[in-house]
Amino acid sequence: MASPTATNPAHAHFESFLQAQLCQDVLSSFQGLCEALGLEPGGGLPQYHKIKAQLNYWSAKSLWAKLDKRAGQPVYQQGRACAHTKCLVVGAGPCGLRAAVELALLGARVVLVEKRTKFSRHNVLHLWPFTIHDLRALGAKKFYGRFCTGTLDHISIRQLQLLLLKVALLLGVEVHWGVTFTGLQPPPKKGSGWRAQLQPSCPAQLANYEFDVLISAAGGKFVPEGFTVREMRGKLAIGITVNFVNGRTVEETQVPEISGVARIYNQSFFQSLLKATGIDLENIVYYKDDTHYFVMTAKKQCLLRLGVLRQDWPETDRLLGSANVVPEALQRFVRAAADFATHGKLGKLEFARDAHGRPDISAFDFTSMMRAESSARVQEKHGARLLLGLVGDCLVEPFWPLGTGVARGFLAAFDAAWMVKRWAEGAGPLEVLAERESLYQLLSQTSPENMHRNVAQYGLDPTTRYPTLNLRAVTPNQVQDLYDVVAKEPVRRNSDKIDGGKPATGAAGTQEELLRWCQEQTAGYPGVHVTDLSSSWADGRALCALVHRLRPGLLEPSELQGLGALEATAWAIKMAEHELGITPVLSAKVVVAGSDPLGLIAYLSHFHSIFKNVPPNPGGLEGPTSQGFPGTSSAVLFLGKLQRTLQRTRAQENGEDTGGKKPRLEVEANSPSVEEPPAPDCGVPPTPPSQNQELTWTPADPVVWGPVQAGAGDLCALCGEHLYILERLCAEGRFFHRNCFRCHTCEAMLWQGGYGQHPEDGHFYCLQHLPQTGHKEDGTDPGPESQEATSPVPDPSQPTRRLIRLSSPERQQLSSLNLTPEPELEPPPKPPRSCAALARQALEGSFVGWGVPGQSPQVGVPMEEEEEQSPSSSDEEKEAEETVALDSDTEQALLTLAKNSGTMSKYPTWRRTLMRRAREEEMKRFCKAQAVQRRLNEIETALGELEAEGTKVELALRSQSASLEQQKSPWLEQWLQLVQKKNNLLAEEAELMLTVKELNLQEQQLQLDQELRGYMNQEGTLKTPADRQAEDQLLKKLVDVVNQRDELIRFQEERRLSELPSKPGAQG
């Protein structure tokens, strides 16, 4: 009996349409389908209903059901919401196609033009839960059976474009290939409409197409005229993408994907990579899709050293230009990185080919990213209005490590379609634009965590997607400049320029304002009379009064009797740094001498910016009692305390005399809160030093003030070059350039709480490279080399664990060990603290690729292979269930099952759920780390620009005559603004460094926990004394890491509680 496809040509064309994997095949098979049914392509939504009515084919019924369910949502009004709207969509990328689909469902006539003639981008996109649900609802599994069947949710750009193109064609979108949009053609006279300027020459029907909506999705390099683009710039960042052929062998399916590993929290992995291959990376990701896709961020000096780049050029276009890149060296580079990350388990890596037949590998610069200032505009001429909207990369260029590109791109496509719907309903242009800009403000803040949890309810209406939505956040008056009535030549708007002249919020705008605030805060203190910002502070009493006012209990004014000016000033500066988080920019000697009033102004303005809300002090000595102030529990303060704790701990470990002191994390379990005065640092007396005391600190507090600081602040302690005020970074009692204060080994930037000074050579190091005599540095993570060794060595001075010598009986016992987990023989492991930790424990084998030891390789059963063999529609419902959050009963059941990996193998669906959730947790940590790293780079760039500008202003101020105070006022106001901007950036940097510290501690705890479990699961009779000693050391490190995490959590909770009273309505 002949098959239905053999007897009905339409059925055969439909099957070819479903299975087509090339753009031209999709178009030709759809053309054949329409011809077989007697239809003309591009007929809008009525065409879809005709195809569905005439194609009575069993294979199409499930697809019709999904599309009907989507089209039946009330927001589309049965395809009549935009029935009289004509749209032009530029660009057939994922976002342009997704916008075209929504416009077609609204009933609009949609014409799409694309300059390319094929889909050739193999690069892989990470998918958020709502994008997965959205694509499934459009029939993604019907078009692409392997959709989201692995342990990570992703899809290649090419496959995503193919399936969206098929949906768009079915819904009646008119698609034109090889056509480039070059600009708009305004209506020549009243009664005519807007047209497009296209190249090359196109059919008259397309050339004469008049539309009233233009959606641009043509990429970041093309933004329609009239839109203003803002550049977000960071440090030089070189990304490399590569695609290798996926042969889909059993060996390849068993290689685990890498959701992302970043140097910012897993330095040991990249140090091992550097040692083994000479490759220096910042991060790396590996996805397994149509290809083996790797993306990584490489350091420029490494690329130059390995011969990937011929020459160093300051211009990134020239640096990464084809003439400066050696293809063979680049191929060796990525092969070595991919081999190391996957332990060579992918076998011989063969490059996939790009559209030009070359190896699909590219190096690109993402130092700067572009973002449109507005998402929509309206132009009007001769009474014809045109609504312009941006989606995709021309709206916001995504930061690839965050995996937000396609998710936020889809959200922007939905928002743009909603804008078109409101436009078609007759809403006023300014009202439409105000709503769209209100939605645009939310876009950069969206994440899977802060959107509606029920992704099944997502639709075109923005209220179904955004929990906190205010469509009137932007008013019509604020978007008047986005409505252009083209009568004459367009006028350039002043608002296009970036306004950098307004004072920062909370800044001491003038010298007089700062002086007045200081006078109010020090009023009533005996012997304190502040009349200026120089000589009034020379005796140290005014500074001590200010510190006492802001933090009473540190010292009493009566204790200042008999102290010299230098001692009192040094004490106040030290307390301000240790208990208020005010880092100094000048020494006590300079304050007493009054030789640098500009530096003193910068220092006092920092007090003002943090404590500006402290009420004046009319009662004299009666300062605030128990209530703290915002800013007193700042991240800068916490990091400073953490740095001093690390110094004391390191001094104890090195056998130095610490006077019986214990680390703060142990003795100060209740760290200083904002409600009560903190106890002074251990070993520091609660009263100021006497006149005869030398102002030097103990080894635990090596910073030296007072006489030892003579001349400090003018010259960098490392390079010896002059230091201007805004360039000064204070650490260990000395001043440095920020660029000079780097790790002596890896030259990484050093931050508070993350560095140490070696007592022998005096150099500064990051914690990863800080040399220790006889002790392994806390915080270092074991690299892959040590993890794959046969047995751990307790002596950390040994570089690896391979030097252990096993006796013959021990080797026999080792060779006879059964490494396959058996439920009845394997002792139950210690229960982890969370479902994610249990997932990691049960699925250790899936993390072998990036430095986590795998004790159970058998766990890594090729789930992808199982899925690929049966990509039926029944799998779709199973996978849809996995996106639902686990309730407590289900999670408890999974926890019980995860305790035994043998049991988990009997429940593949639950095992797959655990695997997915473990990967999702890793992905969240990676994205968080990359967001922090990107912002730190932007801050570093901004600080460099501020320092350069501050140097110019400082030179201008110092060059003027002291008698010309009126001439100094404008310069001084600008100076205060720069100081405030720098303080704000440093405060934000400190907040980010707390996040870095949290990620580091999480990574350390995970790896220490897994190493410790390896020892704890060993039989006691098999443990050697070296094993027991190593286990004790690991346990000690783990306890220390847990204590540090506890201290960080306590700090965050105290700060949260301190902010509650300041919130409206918090009283009751």
PDB file of C-alpha atoms in Angstrom, residues 775-963:
ATOM      1  CA  HIS A 775      51.517  26.023  55.030  1.00  0.00           C
ATOM      2  CA  LYS A 776      49.264  25.772  52.040  1.00  0.00           C
ATOM      3  CA  GLU A 777      47.429  29.020  51.471  1.00  0.00           C
ATOM      4  CA  ASP A 778      43.821  29.022  52.509  1.00  0.00           C
ATOM      5  CA  GLY A 779      41.499  29.695  49.680  1.00  0.00           C
ATOM      6  CA  THR A 780      43.470  27.891  46.996  1.00  0.00           C
ATOM      7  CA  ASP A 781      41.522  25.314  45.079  1.00  0.00           C
ATOM      8  CA  PRO A 782      43.019  22.016  43.991  1.00  0.00           C
ATOM      9  CA  GLY A 783      43.589  21.967  40.282  1.00  0.00           C
ATOM     10  CA  PRO A 784      42.824  19.108  37.935  1.00  0.00           C
ATOM     11  CA  GLU A 785      46.372  17.784  38.185  1.00  0.00           C
ATOM     12  CA  SER A 786      46.153  17.243  41.928  1.00  0.00           C
ATOM     13  CA  GLN A 787      42.627  15.920  41.668  1.00  0.00           C
ATOM     14  CA  GLU A 788      43.560  13.186  39.248  1.00  0.00           C
ATOM     15  CA  ALA A 789      46.505  11.997  41.319  1.00  0.00           C
ATOM     16  CA  THR A 790      46.428   8.528  42.805  1.00  0.00           C
ATOM     17  CA  SER A 791      46.409   9.640  46.428  1.00  0.00           C
ATOM     18  CA  PRO A 792      46.566  12.979  48.216  1.00  0.00           C
ATOM     19  CA  VAL A 793      49.779  14.044  49.907  1.00  0.00           C
ATOM     20  CA  PRO A 794      49.429  15.823  53.253  1.00  0.00           C
ATOM     21  CA  ASP A 795      52.496  18.002  52.689  1.00  0.00           C
ATOM     22  CA  PRO A 796      51.309  21.004  50.659  1.00  0.00           C
ATOM     23  CA  SER A 797      54.845  21.806  49.607  1.00  0.00           C
ATOM     24  CA  GLN A 798      54.608  18.929  47.144  1.00  0.00           C
ATOM     25  CA  PRO A 799      53.244  20.239  43.816  1.00  0.00           C
ATOM     26  CA  THR A 800      51.077  17.181  43.119  1.00  0.00           C
ATOM     27  CA  ARG A 801      49.955  14.024  44.860  1.00  0.00           C
ATOM     28  CA  ARG A 802      51.823  11.660  42.552  1.00  0.00           C
ATOM     29  CA  LEU A 803      54.851  11.370  44.810  1.00  0.00           C
ATOM     30  CA  ILE A 804      53.140   9.094  47.337  1.00  0.00           C
ATOM     31  CA  ARG A 805      54.698   5.632  47.534  1.00  0.00           C
ATOM     32  CA  LEU A 806      52.272   2.736  47.904  1.00  0.00           C
ATOM     33  CA  SER A 807      53.296  -0.597  49.303  1.00  0.00           C
ATOM     34  CA  SER A 808      52.518  -3.794  47.409  1.00  0.00           C
ATOM     35  CA  PRO A 809      49.526  -4.707  49.664  1.00  0.00           C
ATOM     36  CA  GLU A 810      48.189  -1.197  49.288  1.00  0.00           C
ATOM     37  CA  ARG A 811      48.495  -1.353  45.522  1.00  0.00           C
ATOM     38  CA  GLN A 812      46.665  -4.690  45.497  1.00  0.00           C
ATOM     39  CA  GLN A 813      43.926  -3.274  47.658  1.00  0.00           C
ATOM     40  CA  LEU A 814      43.672  -0.225  45.403  1.00  0.00           C
ATOM     41  CA  SER A 815      43.450  -2.301  42.234  1.00  0.00           C
ATOM     42  CA  SER A 816      40.800  -4.539  43.738  1.00  0.00           C
ATOM     43  CA  LEU A 817      38.547  -1.678  44.789  1.00  0.00           C
ATOM     44  CA  ASN A 818      35.120  -1.746  43.156  1.00  0.00           C
ATOM     45  CA  LEU A 819      34.604   1.809  41.951  1.00  0.00           C
ATOM     46  CA  THR A 820      31.097   1.097  40.678  1.00  0.00           C
ATOM     47  CA  PRO A 821      28.644   2.370  43.285  1.00  0.00           C
ATOM     48  CA  GLU A 822      26.533  -0.425  44.738  1.00  0.00           C
ATOM     49  CA  PRO A 823      23.606   0.436  46.984  1.00  0.00           C
ATOM     50  CA  GLU A 824      24.120  -2.481  49.321  1.00  0.00           C
ATOM     51  CA  LEU A 825      27.890  -2.010  49.778  1.00  0.00           C
ATOM     52  CA  GLU A 826      28.498   1.740  49.612  1.00  0.00           C
ATOM     53  CA  PRO A 827      28.110   3.467  52.980  1.00  0.00           C
ATOM     54  CA  PRO A 828      25.598   6.305  52.960  1.00  0.00           C
ATOM     55  CA  PRO A 829      27.389   9.626  52.534  1.00  0.00           C
ATOM     56  CA  LYS A 830      26.935  12.567  54.833  1.00  0.00           C
ATOM     57  CA  PRO A 831      23.774  14.427  53.734  1.00  0.00           C
ATOM     58  CA  PRO A 832      24.475  17.719  51.996  1.00  0.00           C
ATOM     59  CA  ARG A 833      22.670  20.886  52.950  1.00  0.00           C
ATOM     60  CA  SER A 834      20.670  21.455  49.795  1.00  0.00           C
ATOM     61  CA  CYS A 835      19.120  19.783  46.797  1.00  0.00           C
ATOM     62  CA  ALA A 836      21.742  21.366  44.547  1.00  0.00           C
ATOM     63  CA  ALA A 837      24.536  19.925  46.672  1.00  0.00           C
ATOM     64  CA  LEU A 838      22.931  16.490  46.561  1.00  0.00           C
ATOM     65  CA  ALA A 839      22.653  16.735  42.815  1.00  0.00           C
ATOM     66  CA  ARG A 840      26.336  17.529  42.574  1.00  0.00           C
ATOM     67  CA  GLN A 841      27.190  14.618  44.844  1.00  0.00           C
ATOM     68  CA  ALA A 842      25.095  12.086  42.938  1.00  0.00           C
ATOM     69  CA  LEU A 843      26.285  13.355  39.563  1.00  0.00           C
ATOM     70  CA  GLU A 844      29.963  14.035  40.190  1.00  0.00           C
ATOM     71  CA  GLY A 845      30.919  12.418  36.916  1.00  0.00           C
ATOM     72  CA  SER A 846      29.164  15.147  34.960  1.00  0.00           C
ATOM     73  CA  PHE A 847      31.480  17.810  36.367  1.00  0.00           C
ATOM     74  CA  VAL A 848      34.803  16.195  35.470  1.00  0.00           C
ATOM     75  CA  GLY A 849      35.248  18.611  32.577  1.00  0.00           C
ATOM     76  CA  TRP A 850      36.163  21.607  34.693  1.00  0.00           C
ATOM     77  CA  GLY A 851      38.117  20.558  37.679  1.00  0.00           C
ATOM     78  CA  VAL A 852      35.661  18.786  39.994  1.00  0.00           C
ATOM     79  CA  PRO A 853      36.774  15.219  40.738  1.00  0.00           C
ATOM     80  CA  GLY A 854      34.562  12.509  39.400  1.00  0.00           C
ATOM     81  CA  GLN A 855      34.367   9.368  41.488  1.00  0.00           C
ATOM     82  CA  SER A 856      31.496   7.781  39.630  1.00  0.00           C
ATOM     83  CA  PRO A 857      32.011   7.994  35.871  1.00  0.00           C
ATOM     84  CA  GLN A 858      29.222   5.510  35.356  1.00  0.00           C
ATOM     85  CA  VAL A 859      26.729   8.123  36.445  1.00  0.00           C
ATOM     86  CA  GLY A 860      27.306  10.047  33.246  1.00  0.00           C
ATOM     87  CA  VAL A 861      25.028   7.864  31.145  1.00  0.00           C
ATOM     88  CA  PRO A 862      24.495   9.535  27.776  1.00  0.00           C
ATOM     89  CA  MET A 863      21.091  11.015  28.446  1.00  0.00           C
ATOM     90  CA  GLU A 864      21.292  12.968  25.214  1.00  0.00           C
ATOM     91  CA  GLU A 865      21.620   9.731  23.295  1.00  0.00           C
ATOM     92  CA  GLU A 866      18.511   8.363  24.991  1.00  0.00           C
ATOM     93  CA  GLU A 867      16.615  11.514  24.076  1.00  0.00           C
ATOM     94  CA  GLU A 868      17.822  11.550  20.501  1.00  0.00           C
ATOM     95  CA  GLN A 869      16.606   8.025  19.924  1.00  0.00           C
ATOM     96  CA  SER A 870      13.067   8.939  20.861  1.00  0.00           C
ATOM     97  CA  PRO A 871      12.308  12.599  20.157  1.00  0.00           C
ATOM     98  CA  SER A 872       8.600  11.897  20.287  1.00  0.00           C
ATOM     99  CA  SER A 873       5.936  14.255  21.472  1.00  0.00           C
ATOM    100  CA  SER A 874       5.591  12.304  24.709  1.00  0.00           C
ATOM    101  CA  ASP A 875       9.058  13.488  25.739  1.00  0.00           C
ATOM    102  CA  GLU A 876       7.857  17.043  25.400  1.00  0.00           C
ATOM    103  CA  GLU A 877       5.426  16.692  28.275  1.00  0.00           C
ATOM    104  CA  LYS A 878       8.089  15.061  30.434  1.00  0.00           C
ATOM    105  CA  GLU A 879      10.485  17.912  29.819  1.00  0.00           C
ATOM    106  CA  ALA A 880       7.792  20.495  30.360  1.00  0.00           C
ATOM    107  CA  GLU A 881       7.285  19.112  33.846  1.00  0.00           C
ATOM    108  CA  GLU A 882      10.945  19.704  34.643  1.00  0.00           C
ATOM    109  CA  THR A 883      10.548  23.458  34.381  1.00  0.00           C
ATOM    110  CA  VAL A 884       8.081  23.495  37.264  1.00  0.00           C
ATOM    111  CA  ALA A 885       9.553  24.341  40.661  1.00  0.00           C
ATOM    112  CA  LEU A 886       9.889  21.397  43.040  1.00  0.00           C
ATOM    113  CA  ASP A 887       7.538  21.318  45.999  1.00  0.00           C
ATOM    114  CA  SER A 888       8.836  20.256  49.400  1.00  0.00           C
ATOM    115  CA  ASP A 889       7.608  16.641  49.155  1.00  0.00           C
ATOM    116  CA  THR A 890       9.119  16.102  45.714  1.00  0.00           C
ATOM    117  CA  GLU A 891      12.384  17.688  46.743  1.00  0.00           C
ATOM    118  CA  GLN A 892      12.558  15.488  49.830  1.00  0.00           C
ATOM    119  CA  ALA A 893      11.985  12.413  47.677  1.00  0.00           C
ATOM    120  CA  LEU A 894      14.756  13.517  45.347  1.00  0.00           C
ATOM    121  CA  LEU A 895      17.036  14.129  48.301  1.00  0.00           C
ATOM    122  CA  THR A 896      16.467  10.586  49.500  1.00  0.00           C
ATOM    123  CA  LEU A 897      17.068   9.143  46.059  1.00  0.00           C
ATOM    124  CA  ALA A 898      20.155  11.254  45.455  1.00  0.00           C
ATOM    125  CA  LYS A 899      21.897   9.740  48.464  1.00  0.00           C
ATOM    126  CA  ASN A 900      22.545   6.644  46.410  1.00  0.00           C
ATOM    127  CA  SER A 901      23.686   6.993  42.834  1.00  0.00           C
ATOM    128  CA  GLY A 902      22.768   3.384  42.169  1.00  0.00           C
ATOM    129  CA  THR A 903      19.176   4.154  43.048  1.00  0.00           C
ATOM    130  CA  MET A 904      19.217   7.207  40.804  1.00  0.00           C
ATOM    131  CA  SER A 905      20.101   5.057  37.799  1.00  0.00           C
ATOM    132  CA  LYS A 906      16.767   3.320  38.254  1.00  0.00           C
ATOM    133  CA  TYR A 907      14.903   6.608  37.913  1.00  0.00           C
ATOM    134  CA  PRO A 908      16.219   8.278  34.755  1.00  0.00           C
ATOM    135  CA  THR A 909      13.608  11.062  34.705  1.00  0.00           C
ATOM    136  CA  TRP A 910      14.343  12.158  38.256  1.00  0.00           C
ATOM    137  CA  ARG A 911      18.038  11.783  37.663  1.00  0.00           C
ATOM    138  CA  ARG A 912      17.734  13.970  34.608  1.00  0.00           C
ATOM    139  CA  THR A 913      15.822  16.542  36.665  1.00  0.00           C
ATOM    140  CA  LEU A 914      18.584  16.605  39.262  1.00  0.00           C
ATOM    141  CA  MET A 915      21.186  16.894  36.543  1.00  0.00           C
ATOM    142  CA  ARG A 916      19.377  19.826  34.991  1.00  0.00           C
ATOM    143  CA  ARG A 917      18.951  21.595  38.317  1.00  0.00           C
ATOM    144  CA  ALA A 918      22.599  21.133  39.198  1.00  0.00           C
ATOM    145  CA  ARG A 919      23.596  22.594  35.831  1.00  0.00           C
ATOM    146  CA  GLU A 920      21.166  25.477  36.284  1.00  0.00           C
ATOM    147  CA  GLU A 921      22.773  26.329  39.628  1.00  0.00           C
ATOM    148  CA  GLU A 922      26.191  26.343  38.000  1.00  0.00           C
ATOM    149  CA  MET A 923      24.880  28.508  35.181  1.00  0.00           C
ATOM    150  CA  LYS A 924      23.439  31.033  37.644  1.00  0.00           C
ATOM    151  CA  ARG A 925      26.745  31.285  39.469  1.00  0.00           C
ATOM    152  CA  PHE A 926      28.630  31.699  36.215  1.00  0.00           C
ATOM    153  CA  CYS A 927      26.286  34.415  34.936  1.00  0.00           C
ATOM    154  CA  LYS A 928      26.464  36.219  38.271  1.00  0.00           C
ATOM    155  CA  ALA A 929      30.252  36.088  38.219  1.00  0.00           C
ATOM    156  CA  GLN A 930      30.417  37.399  34.664  1.00  0.00           C
ATOM    157  CA  ALA A 931      28.028  40.261  35.416  1.00  0.00           C
ATOM    158  CA  VAL A 932      30.226  41.228  38.363  1.00  0.00           C
ATOM    159  CA  GLN A 933      33.402  40.931  36.294  1.00  0.00           C
ATOM    160  CA  ARG A 934      31.972  43.085  33.513  1.00  0.00           C
ATOM    161  CA  ARG A 935      30.864  45.798  35.949  1.00  0.00           C
ATOM    162  CA  LEU A 936      34.251  45.731  37.704  1.00  0.00           C
ATOM    163  CA  ASN A 937      35.918  46.273  34.340  1.00  0.00           C
ATOM    164  CA  GLU A 938      33.592  49.194  33.589  1.00  0.00           C
ATOM    165  CA  ILE A 939      34.323  50.708  37.005  1.00  0.00           C
ATOM    166  CA  GLU A 940      38.055  50.347  36.467  1.00  0.00           C
ATOM    167  CA  THR A 941      37.758  52.131  33.131  1.00  0.00           C
ATOM    168  CA  ALA A 942      35.596  54.877  34.650  1.00  0.00           C
ATOM    169  CA  LEU A 943      38.044  55.348  37.528  1.00  0.00           C
ATOM    170  CA  GLY A 944      40.902  55.728  35.068  1.00  0.00           C
ATOM    171  CA  GLU A 945      38.989  58.458  33.243  1.00  0.00           C
ATOM    172  CA  LEU A 946      38.116  60.167  36.539  1.00  0.00           C
ATOM    173  CA  GLU A 947      41.734  60.102  37.665  1.00  0.00           C
ATOM    174  CA  ALA A 948      42.885  61.691  34.430  1.00  0.00           C
ATOM    175  CA  GLU A 949      40.239  64.399  34.688  1.00  0.00           C
ATOM    176  CA  GLY A 950      40.964  64.913  38.390  1.00  0.00           C
ATOM    177  CA  THR A 951      44.651  65.385  37.669  1.00  0.00           C
ATOM    178  CA  LYS A 952      43.844  68.216  35.260  1.00  0.00           C
ATOM    179  CA  VAL A 953      41.525  69.923  37.755  1.00  0.00           C
ATOM    180  CA  GLU A 954      44.027  69.522  40.598  1.00  0.00           C
ATOM    181  CA  LEU A 955      46.805  71.051  38.526  1.00  0.00           C
ATOM    182  CA  ALA A 956      44.513  73.938  37.608  1.00  0.00           C
ATOM    183  CA  LEU A 957      43.609  74.531  41.245  1.00  0.00           C
ATOM    184  CA  ARG A 958      47.180  74.431  42.479  1.00  0.00           C
ATOM    185  CA  SER A 959      48.417  76.701  39.715  1.00  0.00           C
ATOM    186  CA  GLN A 960      46.147  79.587  40.723  1.00  0.00           C
ATOM    187  CA  SER A 961      47.108  82.221  43.246  1.00  0.00           C
ATOM    188  CA  ALA A 962      45.789  81.692  46.770  1.00  0.00           C
ATOM    189  CA  SER A 963      44.297  85.186  46.729  1.00  0.00           C
TER     190      SER A 963
END
